[in-house]
Coordinates of C-alpha atoms and ligand atoms in Angstrom, one line a residue:
M3 CA 0.0 0.0 0.0
T4 CA 1.3 3.5 -0.7
F5 CA 1.5 6.3 1.8
A6 CA -0.8 8.3 -0.5
E7 CA -3.5 5.6 -0.1
L8 CA -3.0 5.6 3.6
S9 CA -3.4 9.4 3.7
I10 CA -6.9 9.1 2.2
F11 CA -7.7 6.9 5.3
F12 CA -6.1 9.5 7.6
Q13 CA -8.4 12.1 6.0
K14 CA -11.5 10.0 6.5
L15 CA -10.5 9.2 10.1
E16 CA -9.8 12.9 10.9
A17 CA -13.2 13.9 9.5
T18 CA -15.4 11.5 11.5
P19 CA -16.4 12.2 15.1
S20 CA -18.1 8.8 15.6
R21 CA -16.0 6.1 17.2
N22 CA -18.1 3.4 15.5
A23 CA -17.5 4.9 12.1
M24 CA -13.7 5.2 12.9
T25 CA -13.7 1.5 13.8
E26 CA -15.2 0.6 10.5
I27 CA -12.8 2.8 8.5
L28 CA -9.9 1.2 10.4
A29 CA -11.3 -2.3 9.7
E30 CA -11.5 -1.5 6.0
L31 CA -7.9 -0.3 6.1
F32 CA -6.7 -3.4 7.9
T33 CA -8.5 -5.6 5.4
K34 CA -6.7 -3.9 2.5
A35 CA -3.3 -3.9 4.2
G36 CA -0.8 -6.7 3.5
R37 CA 0.6 -9.1 6.1
E38 CA 4.0 -7.4 6.2
E39 CA 2.6 -3.9 6.5
I40 CA -0.3 -4.1 9.0
G41 CA 2.0 -4.0 12.0
K42 CA 3.7 -0.8 10.8
L43 CA 0.4 0.7 10.0
C44 CA -0.8 0.2 13.6
Y45 CA 2.1 2.2 14.9
L46 CA 1.9 4.9 12.2
L47 CA -1.8 5.4 12.9
Q48 CA -0.8 6.6 16.4
G49 CA 2.2 8.6 15.2
R50 CA 4.8 6.1 16.3
V51 CA 7.1 3.5 14.8
A52 CA 7.2 1.1 17.6
P53 CA 5.0 -0.2 20.5
L54 CA 4.0 2.4 23.2
Y55 CA 6.6 1.1 25.6
E56 CA 9.7 1.5 23.5
P57 CA 11.5 4.7 24.5
I58 CA 11.8 5.9 20.9
E59 CA 11.7 9.6 20.0
F60 CA 11.9 11.5 16.8
G61 CA 13.6 14.5 18.3
V62 CA 11.9 16.8 15.8
G63 CA 10.4 20.1 16.9
D64 CA 8.6 22.9 15.0
K65 CA 11.8 24.7 14.2
L66 CA 13.5 21.7 12.6
M67 CA 10.4 20.8 10.7
I68 CA 10.1 24.4 9.3
R69 CA 13.6 24.1 7.9
A70 CA 12.9 20.7 6.4
I71 CA 9.7 22.0 4.7
A72 CA 11.6 25.1 3.4
K73 CA 14.3 22.9 2.0
A74 CA 11.9 20.4 0.4
Y75 CA 10.2 23.1 -1.6
G76 CA 13.0 25.5 -2.1
V77 CA 11.4 28.4 -0.2
E78 CA 12.6 30.7 2.6
D79 CA 11.9 29.6 6.2
E80 CA 9.8 32.8 6.5
I81 CA 7.3 31.5 4.0
V82 CA 6.8 28.4 6.0
K83 CA 6.5 30.3 9.3
R84 CA 3.9 32.6 7.8
A85 CA 1.8 29.7 6.5
F86 CA 2.2 28.0 10.0
G87 CA 1.1 31.2 11.7
K88 CA -2.0 31.5 9.5
L89 CA -3.1 27.9 9.5
G90 CA -1.9 27.0 13.0
D91 CA -0.6 23.6 12.0
L92 CA 2.6 22.7 10.3
G93 CA 1.0 19.8 8.4
A94 CA -1.6 22.1 6.8
A95 CA 1.2 24.7 6.1
A96 CA 3.4 22.1 4.3
E97 CA 0.3 20.9 2.3
H98 CA -0.4 24.5 1.3
I99 CA 3.2 25.1 0.2
S100 CA 3.4 21.8 -1.5
N101 CA 0.3 22.6 -3.6
Q102 CA 1.8 25.9 -4.6
E103 CA 5.2 24.6 -5.5
S104 CA 4.0 21.4 -7.1
R105 CA 5.1 22.4 -10.6
I106 CA 8.8 22.3 -9.5
R107 CA 8.8 18.7 -8.1
N108 CA 7.7 15.3 -9.1
Q109 CA 4.2 14.5 -7.8
G110 CA 5.3 11.3 -6.0
K111 CA 2.4 9.0 -5.2
N112 CA 4.4 5.8 -5.1
R113 CA 6.2 5.8 -1.7
T114 CA 5.1 2.7 0.1
I115 CA 4.1 2.7 3.7
D116 CA 7.0 0.4 4.3
N117 CA 9.4 2.9 2.8
V118 CA 8.1 5.9 4.7
Y119 CA 8.1 3.8 7.9
Q120 CA 11.8 2.7 7.4
R121 CA 12.9 6.3 6.8
L122 CA 11.1 7.4 10.0
V123 CA 12.8 4.6 11.9
E124 CA 16.2 5.9 10.6
I125 CA 15.3 9.4 11.8
T126 CA 14.7 8.1 15.3
G127 CA 18.1 6.5 15.2
M128 CA 19.9 9.8 14.4
G129 CA 21.7 11.3 17.3
G130 CA 24.9 13.3 18.2
E131 CA 26.7 15.8 16.2
G132 CA 25.3 16.7 12.8
S133 CA 22.1 14.8 13.5
Q134 CA 19.9 17.9 13.1
E135 CA 21.1 18.5 9.6
G136 CA 20.8 14.8 8.9
K137 CA 17.2 14.8 10.0
I138 CA 16.4 17.9 7.9
E139 CA 17.9 16.3 4.9
A140 CA 16.0 13.0 5.4
L141 CA 12.7 14.8 6.1
A142 CA 13.1 17.2 3.1
E143 CA 13.8 14.3 0.8
L144 CA 10.7 12.5 2.0
L145 CA 8.5 15.6 1.8
G146 CA 9.7 16.3 -1.8
S147 CA 8.5 12.8 -2.9
L148 CA 5.0 12.9 -1.4
D149 CA 1.8 14.3 -2.7
A150 CA 0.1 17.3 -0.9
L151 CA -2.4 15.3 1.2
S152 CA 0.3 12.8 2.3
V153 CA 2.5 15.8 3.3
R154 CA -0.2 17.1 5.6
Y155 CA -0.3 13.9 7.6
F156 CA 3.4 12.9 7.3
V157 CA 4.5 16.2 8.9
R158 CA 2.4 15.6 11.9
I159 CA 3.9 12.2 12.7
P160 CA 7.4 13.2 13.9
L161 CA 5.9 16.3 15.6
D162 CA 3.6 14.0 17.7
K163 CA 0.6 15.9 16.3
L164 CA -1.2 13.3 14.3
R165 CA -3.9 13.0 17.0
L166 CA -6.6 11.1 15.2
G167 CA -8.5 10.6 18.5
F168 CA -8.2 6.9 19.2
S169 CA -5.9 4.6 21.1
D170 CA -4.9 1.0 20.9
M171 CA -8.3 0.1 22.2
T172 CA -10.1 1.3 19.1
I173 CA -7.5 -0.6 17.0
L174 CA -8.5 -3.7 19.0
D175 CA -12.2 -3.1 18.1
A176 CA -11.2 -2.6 14.4
L177 CA -9.2 -5.9 14.4
S178 CA -12.2 -7.7 15.8
W179 CA -14.3 -6.0 13.1
M180 CA -11.9 -7.2 10.5
L181 CA -12.1 -10.8 11.7
A182 CA -15.8 -11.1 12.5
G183 CA -17.6 -8.0 11.2
D184 CA -18.5 -7.0 14.8
K185 CA -16.9 -6.5 18.2
T186 CA -17.3 -10.1 19.4
Q187 CA -13.6 -10.8 19.4
R188 CA -12.6 -7.6 21.2
E189 CA -12.5 -9.1 24.7
R190 CA -10.3 -12.0 23.7
L191 CA -8.0 -9.6 21.8
E192 CA -7.8 -7.3 24.9
E193 CA -6.9 -10.2 27.1
V194 CA -3.8 -11.0 24.9
Y195 CA -3.0 -7.3 24.5
N196 CA -2.9 -7.0 28.3
I197 CA -0.2 -9.6 28.4
R198 CA 1.8 -8.2 25.5
P199 CA 0.7 -4.7 24.7
D200 CA 2.3 -4.6 21.2
I201 CA -0.5 -3.7 18.9
G202 CA 1.6 -4.2 15.8
L203 CA 2.7 -7.7 16.7
L204 CA -0.9 -8.7 17.6
A205 CA -2.3 -7.3 14.3
T206 CA 0.4 -9.1 12.3
Q207 CA -0.3 -12.5 13.9
I208 CA -4.0 -12.1 13.3
K209 CA -3.6 -11.1 9.7
E210 CA -1.4 -14.2 9.2
R211 CA -3.4 -16.8 11.2
G212 CA -6.8 -15.3 12.1
I213 CA -7.8 -15.6 15.7
A214 CA -5.6 -18.6 16.1
G215 CA -2.6 -16.2 15.7
L216 CA -3.3 -15.0 19.3
S217 CA -1.7 -18.1 20.7
H218 CA 1.6 -16.9 19.2
V219 CA 1.5 -13.7 21.3
K220 CA 3.1 -14.4 24.6
A221 CA 4.6 -12.6 27.6
V222 CA 8.3 -12.1 27.2
V223 CA 11.0 -10.6 29.4
G224 CA 11.7 -7.1 28.1
A225 CA 8.1 -6.3 27.1
P226 CA 5.8 -5.0 29.9
I227 CA 2.7 -6.8 31.1
L228 CA -0.1 -4.5 32.0
A229 CA -0.1 -4.0 35.8
S230 CA -2.8 -5.5 37.8
L231 CA -5.0 -2.7 39.4
C232 CA -6.9 -2.3 42.6
Q233 CA -10.7 -2.2 43.0
R234 CA -12.4 -0.4 45.8
L235 CA -14.6 -1.9 48.5
P236 CA -15.7 0.1 51.5
T237 CA -15.5 -2.4 54.3
A238 CA -13.3 -5.4 55.4
D239 CA -16.5 -7.5 55.8
E240 CA -17.4 -7.0 52.2
M241 CA -13.9 -8.0 51.2
I242 CA -14.1 -11.3 52.9
K243 CA -17.6 -11.9 51.6
K244 CA -16.5 -11.3 48.0
M245 CA -12.9 -12.7 48.1
G246 CA -12.8 -15.4 50.8
E247 CA -9.3 -16.1 52.0
V248 CA -7.0 -13.1 51.4
A249 CA -3.5 -11.9 51.7
V250 CA -3.1 -8.4 53.2
E251 CA -0.1 -6.2 52.5
G252 CA 0.9 -2.7 53.3
K253 CA 0.0 -0.1 50.7
Y254 CA 3.3 1.7 49.9
D255 CA 3.2 5.2 48.7
G256 CA 5.8 5.2 46.0
V257 CA 6.0 4.4 42.3
R258 CA 5.0 1.1 40.6
V259 CA 8.0 -0.6 39.0
Q260 CA 7.8 -3.8 36.9
I261 CA 11.3 -5.2 36.9
H262 CA 12.5 -7.4 34.0
Y263 CA 15.7 -9.3 34.4
S264 CA 17.5 -11.7 32.2
K265 CA 20.8 -13.4 32.3
I266 CA 22.2 -14.6 29.0
A267 CA 25.0 -17.1 29.2
R268 CA 27.5 -16.5 26.4
E269 CA 30.7 -18.6 26.9
Q270 CA 31.7 -20.6 29.9
N271 CA 32.2 -18.0 32.5
S272 CA 30.9 -14.9 30.8
K273 CA 27.3 -13.8 31.2
I274 CA 25.4 -10.7 30.1
E275 CA 22.7 -9.4 32.3
R276 CA 19.8 -7.2 31.1
V277 CA 17.5 -5.2 33.3
K278 CA 14.6 -3.1 32.2
T279 CA 11.8 -1.5 34.1
F280 CA 8.3 -0.2 33.2
S281 CA 5.8 2.1 34.9
R282 CA 2.2 1.2 35.3
N283 CA 1.3 3.2 32.1
L284 CA 3.9 1.1 30.2
E285 CA 6.6 3.7 30.0
N286 CA 10.1 2.4 29.9
T287 CA 11.6 3.8 33.1
T288 CA 15.0 1.9 33.1
E289 CA 17.0 5.1 33.2
M290 CA 15.3 6.2 36.4
F291 CA 16.6 3.3 38.4
P292 CA 20.3 2.8 37.6
E293 CA 20.8 0.8 40.9
L294 CA 18.7 -2.0 39.5
Q295 CA 21.5 -2.9 37.1
E296 CA 22.9 -4.8 40.1
V297 CA 19.6 -6.6 40.9
G298 CA 20.9 -10.0 39.6
K299 CA 22.8 -10.4 42.9
Q300 CA 19.6 -10.8 44.7
L301 CA 17.9 -13.2 42.3
N302 CA 17.8 -16.9 42.0
A303 CA 16.7 -16.9 38.4
H304 CA 17.8 -16.7 34.8
D305 CA 14.9 -14.6 33.8
V306 CA 12.2 -13.1 35.8
I307 CA 9.5 -10.4 35.8
L308 CA 8.7 -8.9 39.2
D309 CA 6.0 -6.4 40.3
S310 CA 7.0 -3.9 42.9
E311 CA 6.5 -0.5 44.5
A312 CA 9.7 1.6 44.9
V313 CA 9.8 3.8 48.0
G314 CA 12.6 6.0 49.3
M315 CA 14.2 5.1 52.6
D316 CA 16.0 7.4 54.9
P317 CA 19.4 5.6 55.5
A318 CA 19.8 7.2 58.9
T319 CA 16.4 6.4 60.4
G320 CA 15.2 3.6 58.2
K321 CA 11.9 5.5 57.7
L322 CA 10.1 5.4 54.4
I323 CA 10.0 8.7 52.4
P324 CA 6.8 9.8 50.7
F325 CA 6.0 9.7 47.1
Q326 CA 6.7 13.3 46.3
E327 CA 10.4 12.9 47.2
T328 CA 10.8 9.6 45.5
S329 CA 9.4 11.1 42.4
T330 CA 12.1 13.8 42.1
R331 CA 13.8 11.1 40.0
K332 CA 11.4 11.9 37.1
R333 CA 14.0 14.4 35.8
K334 CA 17.0 12.7 34.4
H335 CA 19.7 15.0 35.8
D336 CA 18.3 14.5 39.3
I337 CA 18.8 10.8 39.3
Q338 CA 22.5 10.7 40.3
A339 CA 21.9 13.2 43.1
S340 CA 18.9 11.5 44.5
L341 CA 20.6 8.1 44.2
L342 CA 22.8 9.2 47.1
K343 CA 20.2 11.2 49.0
V344 CA 17.2 8.9 48.7
P345 CA 18.2 5.2 48.3
L346 CA 15.3 3.2 47.1
K347 CA 13.8 0.0 48.4
F348 CA 11.7 -2.1 46.0
F349 CA 8.9 -3.8 47.9
V350 CA 8.3 -6.8 45.7
F351 CA 4.8 -8.2 45.9
D352 CA 4.4 -10.4 42.9
I353 CA 6.3 -12.5 40.3
L354 CA 4.8 -12.8 36.8
Y355 CA 7.4 -14.9 35.0
K356 CA 10.3 -17.1 35.8
D357 CA 12.8 -19.0 33.8
G358 CA 10.8 -19.3 30.6
K359 CA 7.5 -19.8 32.3
D360 CA 4.6 -17.3 32.5
L361 CA 3.1 -17.4 35.9
L362 CA 0.0 -15.3 35.3
S363 CA -2.5 -18.1 35.7
T364 CA -0.7 -19.6 38.7
P365 CA -2.6 -18.8 41.9
L366 CA -1.2 -16.0 44.2
S367 CA -0.6 -18.6 46.9
E368 CA 1.8 -20.5 44.6
R369 CA 3.3 -17.3 43.1
R370 CA 4.2 -16.1 46.6
K371 CA 6.1 -19.4 47.3
I372 CA 8.0 -18.9 44.0
L373 CA 8.7 -15.3 44.9
E374 CA 10.2 -16.3 48.2
E375 CA 12.4 -18.8 46.5
T376 CA 13.6 -16.3 43.9
I377 CA 14.6 -13.3 46.0
K378 CA 17.6 -13.5 48.2
E379 CA 17.0 -10.8 50.9
G380 CA 20.3 -11.3 52.7
D381 CA 20.9 -10.3 56.4
R382 CA 21.3 -6.6 56.0
G383 CA 18.6 -6.2 53.4
G384 CA 19.3 -5.4 49.8
M385 CA 17.3 -3.1 47.6
L386 CA 14.7 -5.8 46.9
V387 CA 12.5 -6.6 49.8
I388 CA 9.6 -9.1 49.7
A389 CA 6.5 -7.1 50.8
P390 CA 5.4 -8.6 54.2
Q391 CA 1.9 -10.0 54.3
I392 CA -0.6 -11.9 56.4
V393 CA -3.1 -14.4 55.1
T394 CA -6.5 -14.4 56.8
D395 CA -10.3 -14.8 56.4
S396 CA -11.1 -12.5 59.3
P397 CA -12.4 -8.9 58.6
E398 CA -11.2 -8.0 62.1
R399 CA -7.7 -9.0 61.3
I400 CA -7.8 -7.0 58.0
R401 CA -8.8 -3.9 60.0
S402 CA -6.1 -4.4 62.6
Y403 CA -3.4 -5.0 60.0
H404 CA -4.6 -1.9 58.1
D405 CA -4.3 0.2 61.3
E406 CA -0.8 -1.1 61.9
Q407 CA 0.2 0.0 58.4
I408 CA -1.2 3.5 58.9
K409 CA 0.7 3.7 62.2
K410 CA 3.9 2.8 60.3
G411 CA 3.2 5.7 57.9
L412 CA 1.9 3.7 55.0
E413 CA -1.1 4.6 52.9
G414 CA -3.3 1.7 54.0
A415 CA -3.5 -1.9 52.9
V416 CA -4.0 -3.9 49.7
V417 CA -6.1 -7.0 50.1
K418 CA -5.6 -9.8 47.5
K419 CA -7.6 -12.9 46.9
W420 CA -5.3 -15.7 47.9
H421 CA -6.0 -18.2 45.2
S422 CA -6.4 -15.7 42.3
P423 CA -4.4 -15.5 39.1
Y424 CA -2.6 -12.3 38.2
E425 CA -5.1 -10.2 36.2
P426 CA -3.1 -7.8 33.9
G427 CA -4.9 -4.5 33.4
R428 CA -8.1 -5.7 34.9
R429 CA -9.9 -4.0 37.6
G430 CA -11.5 -7.3 38.8
Y431 CA -11.9 -8.1 42.5
S432 CA -8.6 -9.9 42.9
W433 CA -6.9 -6.9 44.4
V434 CA -8.8 -4.3 46.5
K435 CA -7.3 -1.3 48.3
F436 CA -8.3 -0.4 51.8
K437 CA -7.5 3.3 52.4
E438 CA -9.1 5.1 55.3
E439 CA -8.3 8.7 55.2
E440 CA -11.2 10.2 57.1
G441 CA -10.9 13.9 57.3
K442 CA -8.3 14.1 54.6
I443 CA -10.6 13.2 51.8
G444 CA -13.9 14.0 53.4
K445 CA -16.8 11.7 52.8
L446 CA -15.4 10.4 49.5
T447 CA -14.2 6.9 49.9
D448 CA -11.1 7.6 47.8
T449 CA -9.5 10.2 45.6
I450 CA -10.4 10.4 41.9
D451 CA -8.0 10.0 39.0
A452 CA -9.3 12.5 36.4
V453 CA -8.1 13.7 33.0
V454 CA -7.4 17.4 32.3
M455 CA -9.7 18.4 29.4
G456 CA -8.9 22.1 29.1
Y457 CA -8.2 25.3 31.0
Y458 CA -9.6 28.8 31.6
R459 CA -7.4 31.8 31.4
G460 CA -6.5 33.3 34.7
E461 CA -7.4 36.5 36.5
G462 CA -6.0 37.9 39.8
K463 CA -3.3 36.2 41.6
R464 CA -3.1 33.2 39.3
A465 CA -2.9 35.4 36.1
G466 CA 0.8 35.1 36.4
F467 CA 0.5 31.5 35.4
G468 CA -2.1 32.3 32.7
I469 CA -4.4 29.7 34.1
G470 CA -7.4 30.5 36.3
A471 CA -8.9 27.1 36.6
F472 CA -9.0 23.9 34.7
L473 CA -11.7 21.4 33.6
V474 CA -11.3 17.7 34.4
G475 CA -13.2 14.6 33.4
V476 CA -13.6 10.9 34.0
R477 CA -13.5 8.0 31.6
K478 CA -16.5 6.8 29.6
G479 CA -15.4 4.0 27.4
E480 CA -12.6 5.6 25.4
D481 CA -14.1 9.1 25.8
F482 CA -14.1 11.5 28.7
V483 CA -17.0 13.4 30.4
T484 CA -16.6 16.4 32.7
I485 CA -16.9 16.1 36.5
T486 CA -15.5 19.3 37.9
K487 CA -13.6 22.5 37.5
I488 CA -10.6 23.1 39.8
G489 CA -9.3 26.5 40.6
T490 CA -8.4 26.5 44.2
G491 CA -6.3 24.3 46.5
V492 CA -3.4 24.3 44.0
T493 CA 0.0 25.4 45.2
D494 CA 2.3 27.7 43.1
E495 CA 4.6 24.8 42.6
M496 CA 1.7 22.7 41.2
W497 CA 0.6 25.6 38.9
K498 CA 4.1 25.7 37.4
S499 CA 4.1 21.9 36.7
L500 CA 0.6 22.1 35.3
K501 CA 1.5 25.0 33.0
T502 CA 4.4 23.1 31.5
A503 CA 2.3 20.0 31.0
F504 CA -0.6 22.0 29.5
S505 CA 1.6 23.8 27.0
R506 CA 2.7 20.5 25.5
Q507 CA -0.8 19.1 25.2
S508 CA -2.9 22.1 24.2
S509 CA -5.0 21.8 21.1
G510 CA -6.7 24.4 18.9
I511 CA -9.8 22.2 18.5
R512 CA -11.9 20.1 20.9
P513 CA -10.4 16.6 21.0
K514 CA -12.7 14.0 19.7
Q515 CA -12.6 12.1 22.9
Y516 CA -14.7 14.9 24.5
P517 CA -18.0 14.5 22.7
E518 CA -20.3 16.0 25.3
V519 CA -18.9 19.1 26.9
P520 CA -21.8 21.6 27.6
K521 CA -21.3 25.1 26.2
M522 CA -21.1 26.8 29.6
L523 CA -18.2 24.6 30.6
E524 CA -16.1 25.0 27.4
P525 CA -12.6 26.0 28.3
D526 CA -10.5 28.7 26.7
V527 CA -7.9 26.2 25.7
W528 CA -8.5 22.5 25.1
I529 CA -6.0 19.9 26.3
E530 CA -5.4 16.6 24.7
P531 CA -6.4 13.6 27.0
K532 CA -2.9 12.9 28.2
I533 CA -2.6 14.4 31.7
V534 CA -4.0 12.5 34.7
V535 CA -4.5 14.4 38.0
E536 CA -5.5 12.9 41.3
I537 CA -8.3 15.0 43.0
A538 CA -9.9 14.9 46.4
G539 CA -13.1 16.5 47.4
D540 CA -15.6 16.8 50.2
D541 CA -18.2 14.7 48.6
L542 CA -20.0 14.0 45.3
T543 CA -23.3 15.7 44.4
K544 CA -25.8 15.0 41.6
S545 CA -25.2 17.3 38.6
S546 CA -27.1 17.9 35.5
T547 CA -24.3 20.0 34.0
H548 CA -21.4 17.6 34.2
G549 CA -21.4 14.6 31.9
A550 CA -20.4 12.3 34.7
G551 CA -23.9 12.9 36.3
V552 CA -22.2 13.9 39.5
A553 CA -19.9 16.7 40.5
V554 CA -17.1 17.0 43.1
R555 CA -17.8 19.4 45.9
F556 CA -14.8 21.5 47.0
P557 CA -12.4 19.8 44.6
R558 CA -8.7 19.9 45.4
L559 CA -5.7 18.8 43.4
V560 CA -3.6 16.2 45.2
R561 CA -1.0 15.6 42.6
I562 CA -0.3 15.1 38.9
R563 CA -0.1 11.4 38.2
T564 CA 2.6 11.0 35.6
D565 CA 2.5 7.3 36.4
K566 CA -1.1 6.9 35.2
S567 CA -2.4 6.9 31.7
P568 CA -5.9 8.3 30.7
A569 CA -7.0 4.7 30.1
Q570 CA -6.4 4.2 33.8
A571 CA -8.4 7.2 34.9
T572 CA -11.5 6.7 37.1
S573 CA -14.5 5.6 35.1
V574 CA -18.1 6.9 35.2
E575 CA -19.2 3.5 36.6
E576 CA -16.7 3.8 39.4
I577 CA -17.8 7.4 40.2
K578 CA -21.4 6.2 40.4
K579 CA -20.4 3.5 42.8
M580 CA -18.5 6.1 44.9
Y581 CA -21.6 8.3 44.9
R582 CA -23.6 5.4 46.2
E583 CA -21.0 4.4 48.8
Q584 CA -20.8 7.8 50.4
G585 CA -24.2 6.8 51.6
G586 CA -26.1 9.6 50.1
N587 CA -29.0 10.4 48.0
R588 CA -28.0 13.9 48.8
N589 CA -29.3 16.7 46.6
Ligands
LIG18 P1 -4.2 3.3 43.5 O1 -3.2 4.0 42.7 O2 -4.7 4.2 44.7 O3 -5.3 2.7 42.7 O4 -3.5 2.1 44.2 C1 -2.9 1.1 43.5 C2 -1.4 1.2 43.6 O5 -0.8 1.0 44.9 C3 -0.6 0.2 42.7 O6 -0.6 0.6 41.4 C4 0.8 0.2 43.3 O7 1.5 1.2 42.7 C5 0.5 0.7 44.8 N1 0.9 -0.4 45.8 C6 1.5 -0.1 47.0 N2 1.6 -1.2 47.7 C7 1.1 -2.2 47.0 C8 1.0 -3.6 47.2 N3 1.4 -4.2 48.4 N4 0.4 -4.4 46.3 C9 -0.1 -3.8 45.1 N5 0.0 -2.5 44.8 C10 0.6 -1.7 45.8

């Protein structure tokens, strides 16, 4: 398939607001695509050249792209800048110039998807001295060989501006549609995706072998497995009723780290060790934890995947350090400094894979035994610590263990069904969190993970930040509906971080994922659904304005959750449940 043919699909996808229509357009595209190109297509559709979890970047900003466009069409940078200023989008600007300058270049319509994809991969590989010029050269050459419509979409890919309004989940629907003409295969596809979230690999296997191809998609060390998530239940009695015998562990307030380790024997005494880590939103975080390169010393295994929570520990007092300080490692240059200041402990609570065997369907009771055989804790305690736990069927014991954790300064307890498999990505009732923060979060049984949808320009004190308040929403399928505006209870420090995050994700038009925002709530600036914030409030009240059906009373920003993806935000169903649990038919 040529890139020009693909661009006609891009255009159709861009024009349709309906998710069902998008699914059908994608299914048509996948049916047309060849076996060797469908995987690449799946990445390109989302402006990437690899699965989500590969830390691959184009390193192409507006400035560089302007130069590439100018070079491709033999015009001054100023001409491109002017078109960009007028049209507000470099893709449209390049298309416009390409149309005007078409007489001086060959109207290429024959570049294949494969060819464009390969060139983009090459661009991601360019680094070091002279790489800027190399990128301009490569981009200009490609631009010069594409027709005007292709140029519009091509330009947006390395700029991370393709934004067609769907994620891997809609692609799964479309793959089901391709196979069965409906969404009946979606659940099965998602199950496999949760174990190996590589949409390109999945699509290729299906195209080759039909639904049977799914049995070829397996967990491997080096590719993340979706993290198991916690459900909420209000009381310990309900937990025992629903789950039977349970393990209860402390809830550590740190960052989730999935640790992948493999030891490759080369010759007799020489071995190579590989360590990678992933966050709960599938980001490759290996660079954040350089100390883990030594993790092999504590492991009885050739290859292993561990699930853990990393928490800072004060070396002098042995006390755990709260999340905010642990997370200073988010910035690369801080890592070396904080390595010394805040040594981390990795509280390991699960093992998902060991020595060639996937343990996902093995019951937790068995996995715990394997975990205990795998980690060598040593006398003085290394960086890996097996998370302590108790096993019980008594609600009273859950409550007392929870209280002990709170006294130790932990966030609460996590209660896990003792004989359950590991459920990647699911919010089933295998794991339930027990957080009691009366007073701190009011009548709400928990905080809410919401997605920032847009902001309103500021007045008064906050005008300095240019933001007066922002609009947040909760998940409804793949879309988002509003739940509250937040303008107070935000520290200056937080406004600064928000401003930086907002400037990267602002959008001139309302993103497709927000189909139902009422006029009176429309923000001044829309924000792409990328930023997750944790909010607390006094309670939930019924609302006819907000799409969630309820609103948060006295909302406060707790923190920006860089470790969560919008797909992991709180859903409308969960909000409705929280509303019922606060015991109120208030208002
Ligand atoms: P929440 O983010 O409030 O839904 O709580 C779930 C998170 O708690 C997980 O994603 C982990 O990062 C964290 N966590 C802390 N301690 C544990 C534990 N013992 N077992 C599982 N998750 C834990």
